[in-house]
Amino acid sequence: MPEPMQRDDSTFVTIERIGDARCPPRDALDQRASGPRTRLARLALILLAAALAGVALLPGGLSAWLPMPDHFIPPDASFAPQTPIAVPARLITTRWQSAPLPPGSPPNGWSVSLSPNDAASLDACATLGAQTADGSALPGPVDVWATPDAGTTWAHVPFPAVSGTGCQVSVTPNESASAIVSVFGEAGPGQTSCLNTSFYLTTSGGTQWALLPHLALIPHAVTSASCQMLAIPHHLFFSMSYSVPHDSADHSLIRRSDDDGASWVAADTGLTLTRAFRPLWIGGDTLAVADSQTGSGESGATVSLLRVWTTADLGAHWASVGVSAIGPSGSLLHGVTANPQVPVCACALTASSTGPRSDLSLYLAGVSWQWQRLPPLPSVGATPDKSGVFRVAGFSIRGDPLALGIKPLPYPVTQDAGLGGQSNDDAPRLWEWEVGSQRWKESAFSLPCLAPANCPLFSLGSRVGTEPSGTRGVWVWLAQANPAAATALYRSFVPGG
C-alpha cells in the first residue's frame, strides 16, 4: 500500500514507486493515445497539472492562462462575504531603525520630545527619584539631555536643582534656543495637579532658566485643575481646565504673555469652552483649540461634538469654525501640517474602542474647516466603526496624515519586515491617507512590535528632513512604552513626492 504524504493544504496525494520504468517508444504512445477514454484521461491530467501549478483555465479553452491568487482572505465575522478587500497601495518607506537614548537608566524612564525645528533633534528629561511598590514615581532631581543627530551623541543640559515626579521638554517652533521644561510634582490631599506643576523657560539654549510665575493665573477656590504652557515665537500661552466648588460645569481659561512671562493678558475673548485643550499653533498669529461637548446626533442619540475654534490675532478674538459629531468618547485635536490645504487632523476614540488597542476615528479638515471622516483601513478586521488605526503618527511632506494601524490583508508574507529583517506577520504597519487620490497606502515594513494588541508604541511626530542620499521627505519617530517613560526609540523615513 503506497504511503500517503500530507500536503500543506490538507489534501493527500499518493506516491507510487515506479522502479526502473523507461519511457516507451513514441509510436507506442501514439497507439495508446487513441479512443475517448484516453482523451478524457489526458484532459483530466491537464486539469490536474493546471491545479497543481496554480493556474486557471479560461472558459474559451486552453489558448490562454490566468494566474491564480497565491493568498486567500480568511473568513472574518466583521465582513460580509461579498465585501471586497483590495490590496492597498504601497507607501515607500525605509526599514525602522533604532536610535539610542541618553546614557543611564532612570527609574521612571525618559520623557522624550521631538524638536519642531529639525528631524534629527530630540530632547529628553527624567526625574531620578525611586519608585514605590505600586510603581508610582517618588520626587527626585530633574535630568535634561539633548541630541542634534538622532541620538548618536547626547549632551547634558544644565538645569536648576529642582525635584519632581515627572517632566517634559517643549522646544519653541522656529527658535531652537528657546524651550520650556514642565516639572510635575506630587499632589497632596486637597491639591490640584496644576498647583504642583512648575514651568521653566530658557531663551539661551539651556544656559539660563527662569521660573514662570503661573500660580497667580489660577482662580481662587479651584478644586481640580490641569494646565499647560505653550511657547511660540515671541509669545507664551497658558491654558487651564478647572472646576470650582458647588458648580458641576467645567471651566477654562487661556492667558498670553508677550514678555517671557513678566505679564499676562486674557487670550480667550469669545471662546466658550468646557475644557481648554492645549492651543495648537497654526502659524503666524493663528492658533486653534478643540473642545468636546455633549449634543444630539442626527438620530437623536447623545453624542460628543467636536468643536474647533480659531484665532488670527493671538487670542484677542476667537470664532467657531466647525462642529462634527464624533461619538460618545471625546475628542482630541491632534496636529497640524505645513501644507495650507490640509492644516488640521483631529482624531477621536470611538465607542468600539475596547481592549489594549484603541480604534481611532480620524477626521480631516482643510482651509474651509469642513470635516471629512476618513474611511477604515483596507484590512480584514477593520469596519466603519473600527477603523484599524490606533495611533496618529504625523504628516507626510505633502501634508497627508500618517497613522499606525493593523496589517493589511491580503498581503504576501515577507521576510523583509520589521527590525533586523525578521518576518512578523501580525505586526502593524505605518499608513498614509493620500488626500489627492483619497486612498490608504501602507508600508511594507512592519512596526517593531509583535501585534496590535501588544504594541506599546507612541508617536513623537514627523519632521521634514533628508536621507544621507539627499532625498527629501519626513522622518517619523516612535517611542516604546510611551513618550513620558520611553525605553526605546525608532524612526523611519518617508520620501516626498
mmCIF file of N, CA, C and O in Angstrom, residues 183 192-199 211-222 225 227 229 238 240 253 261 264:
data_model
loop_
_atom_site.group_PDB
_atom_site.id
_atom_site.type_symbol
_atom_site.label_atom_id
_atom_site.label_comp_id
_atom_site.label_asym_id
_atom_site.label_seq_id
_atom_site.Cartn_x
_atom_site.Cartn_y
_atom_site.Cartn_z
ATOM 1 N N VAL A 183 7.838 70.630 34.980
ATOM 2 C CA VAL A 183 8.195 69.707 36.055
ATOM 3 C C VAL A 183 6.939 69.442 36.880
ATOM 4 O O VAL A 183 6.311 70.382 37.391
ATOM 5 N N THR A 192 -4.259 70.343 43.597
ATOM 6 C CA THR A 192 -4.508 70.046 42.196
ATOM 7 C C THR A 192 -3.176 69.880 41.468
ATOM 8 O O THR A 192 -2.137 70.354 41.919
ATOM 9 N N SER A 193 -3.236 69.188 40.349
ATOM 10 C CA SER A 193 -2.009 68.934 39.598
ATOM 11 C C SER A 193 -1.384 70.220 39.080
ATOM 12 O O SER A 193 -0.162 70.337 38.990
ATOM 13 N N CYS A 194 -2.214 71.213 38.754
ATOM 14 C CA CYS A 194 -1.665 72.459 38.226
ATOM 15 C C CYS A 194 -0.901 73.225 39.305
ATOM 16 O O CYS A 194 0.120 73.864 39.028
ATOM 17 N N LEU A 195 -1.396 73.172 40.547
ATOM 18 C CA LEU A 195 -0.697 73.854 41.640
ATOM 19 C C LEU A 195 0.668 73.233 41.901
ATOM 20 O O LEU A 195 1.552 73.892 42.463
ATOM 21 N N ASN A 196 0.863 71.981 41.511
ATOM 22 C CA ASN A 196 2.112 71.285 41.772
ATOM 23 C C ASN A 196 2.950 71.106 40.510
ATOM 24 O O ASN A 196 3.815 70.240 40.452
ATOM 25 N N THR A 197 2.658 71.903 39.489
ATOM 26 C CA THR A 197 3.433 71.906 38.249
ATOM 27 C C THR A 197 4.238 73.198 38.171
ATOM 28 O O THR A 197 3.730 74.280 38.486
ATOM 29 N N SER A 198 5.493 73.084 37.752
ATOM 30 C CA SER A 198 6.360 74.254 37.568
ATOM 31 C C SER A 198 6.799 74.325 36.109
ATOM 32 O O SER A 198 7.039 73.283 35.474
ATOM 33 N N PHE A 199 6.911 75.537 35.575
ATOM 34 C CA PHE A 199 7.330 75.740 34.194
ATOM 35 C C PHE A 199 8.609 76.576 34.181
ATOM 36 O O PHE A 199 8.642 77.675 34.753
ATOM 37 N N LEU A 211 11.932 80.636 36.202
ATOM 38 C CA LEU A 211 10.672 80.041 36.630
ATOM 39 C C LEU A 211 9.519 80.961 36.235
ATOM 40 O O LEU A 211 9.501 82.142 36.579
ATOM 41 N N LEU A 212 8.550 80.422 35.477
ATOM 42 C CA LEU A 212 7.401 81.222 35.039
ATOM 43 C C LEU A 212 6.358 81.257 36.157
ATOM 44 O O LEU A 212 5.924 80.202 36.644
ATOM 45 N N PRO A 213 5.933 82.444 36.578
ATOM 46 C CA PRO A 213 5.004 82.577 37.715
ATOM 47 C C PRO A 213 3.555 82.352 37.298
ATOM 48 O O PRO A 213 2.765 83.303 37.182
ATOM 49 N N HIS A 214 3.165 81.118 37.109
ATOM 50 C CA HIS A 214 1.814 80.833 36.622
ATOM 51 C C HIS A 214 0.788 80.733 37.749
ATOM 52 O O HIS A 214 -0.423 80.783 37.490
ATOM 53 N N LEU A 215 1.225 80.580 39.005
ATOM 54 C CA LEU A 215 0.272 80.369 40.092
ATOM 55 C C LEU A 215 -0.673 81.548 40.245
ATOM 56 O O LEU A 215 -1.837 81.383 40.635
ATOM 57 N N ALA A 216 -0.207 82.741 39.918
ATOM 58 C CA ALA A 216 -1.074 83.921 40.030
ATOM 59 C C ALA A 216 -2.199 83.902 38.999
ATOM 60 O O ALA A 216 -3.175 84.662 39.129
ATOM 61 N N LEU A 217 -2.093 83.054 37.993
ATOM 62 C CA LEU A 217 -3.117 82.983 36.946
ATOM 63 C C LEU A 217 -4.246 82.028 37.312
ATOM 64 O O LEU A 217 -5.276 81.992 36.627
ATOM 65 N N ILE A 218 -4.074 81.216 38.365
ATOM 66 C CA ILE A 218 -5.070 80.219 38.747
ATOM 67 C C ILE A 218 -6.161 80.884 39.580
ATOM 68 O O ILE A 218 -5.873 81.571 40.563
ATOM 69 N N PRO A 219 -7.439 80.712 39.230
ATOM 70 C CA PRO A 219 -8.526 81.312 40.018
ATOM 71 C C PRO A 219 -8.540 80.772 41.450
ATOM 72 O O PRO A 219 -8.027 79.691 41.741
ATOM 73 N N HIS A 220 -9.150 81.535 42.332
ATOM 74 C CA HIS A 220 -9.259 81.125 43.728
ATOM 75 C C HIS A 220 -10.277 79.989 43.869
ATOM 76 O O HIS A 220 -11.187 79.835 43.043
ATOM 77 N N ALA A 221 -10.128 79.203 44.911
ATOM 78 C CA ALA A 221 -11.077 78.148 45.279
ATOM 79 C C ALA A 221 -11.235 77.095 44.194
ATOM 80 O O ALA A 221 -12.323 76.533 44.002
ATOM 81 N N VAL A 222 -10.174 76.803 43.485
ATOM 82 C CA VAL A 222 -10.208 75.757 42.470
ATOM 83 C C VAL A 222 -10.122 74.405 43.153
ATOM 84 O O VAL A 222 -9.259 74.176 44.012
ATOM 85 N N ALA A 225 -7.697 71.043 38.724
ATOM 86 C CA ALA A 225 -7.227 71.828 37.578
ATOM 87 C C ALA A 225 -6.078 71.110 36.897
ATOM 88 O O ALA A 225 -5.256 70.459 37.545
ATOM 89 N N CYS A 227 -3.207 72.071 33.623
ATOM 90 C CA CYS A 227 -2.759 73.232 32.859
ATOM 91 C C CYS A 227 -1.550 72.874 32.003
ATOM 92 O O CYS A 227 -0.847 71.889 32.267
ATOM 93 N N MET A 229 1.618 74.865 29.278
ATOM 94 C CA MET A 229 2.284 76.079 28.811
ATOM 95 C C MET A 229 2.776 75.831 27.389
ATOM 96 O O MET A 229 3.453 74.827 27.115
ATOM 97 N N PHE A 238 -0.685 80.181 28.353
ATOM 98 C CA PHE A 238 -1.017 79.337 29.493
ATOM 99 C C PHE A 238 -2.488 78.961 29.381
ATOM 100 O O PHE A 238 -3.359 79.837 29.329
ATOM 101 N N MET A 240 -5.734 76.333 30.833
ATOM 102 C CA MET A 240 -6.106 75.632 32.053
ATOM 103 C C MET A 240 -7.571 75.209 32.001
ATOM 104 O O MET A 240 -8.439 75.963 31.555
ATOM 105 N N LEU A 253 -9.599 78.620 30.869
ATOM 106 C CA LEU A 253 -9.062 79.957 30.591
ATOM 107 C C LEU A 253 -7.781 79.817 29.778
ATOM 108 O O LEU A 253 -7.110 78.783 29.814
ATOM 109 N N GLY A 261 6.768 85.962 30.191
ATOM 110 C CA GLY A 261 6.123 85.638 31.447
ATOM 111 C C GLY A 261 6.096 86.742 32.459
ATOM 112 O O GLY A 261 5.564 86.555 33.571
ATOM 113 N N TRP A 264 0.771 89.091 31.868
ATOM 114 C CA TRP A 264 -0.154 88.214 31.148
ATOM 115 C C TRP A 264 -1.438 88.964 30.844
ATOM 116 O O TRP A 264 -1.870 89.831 31.631
#
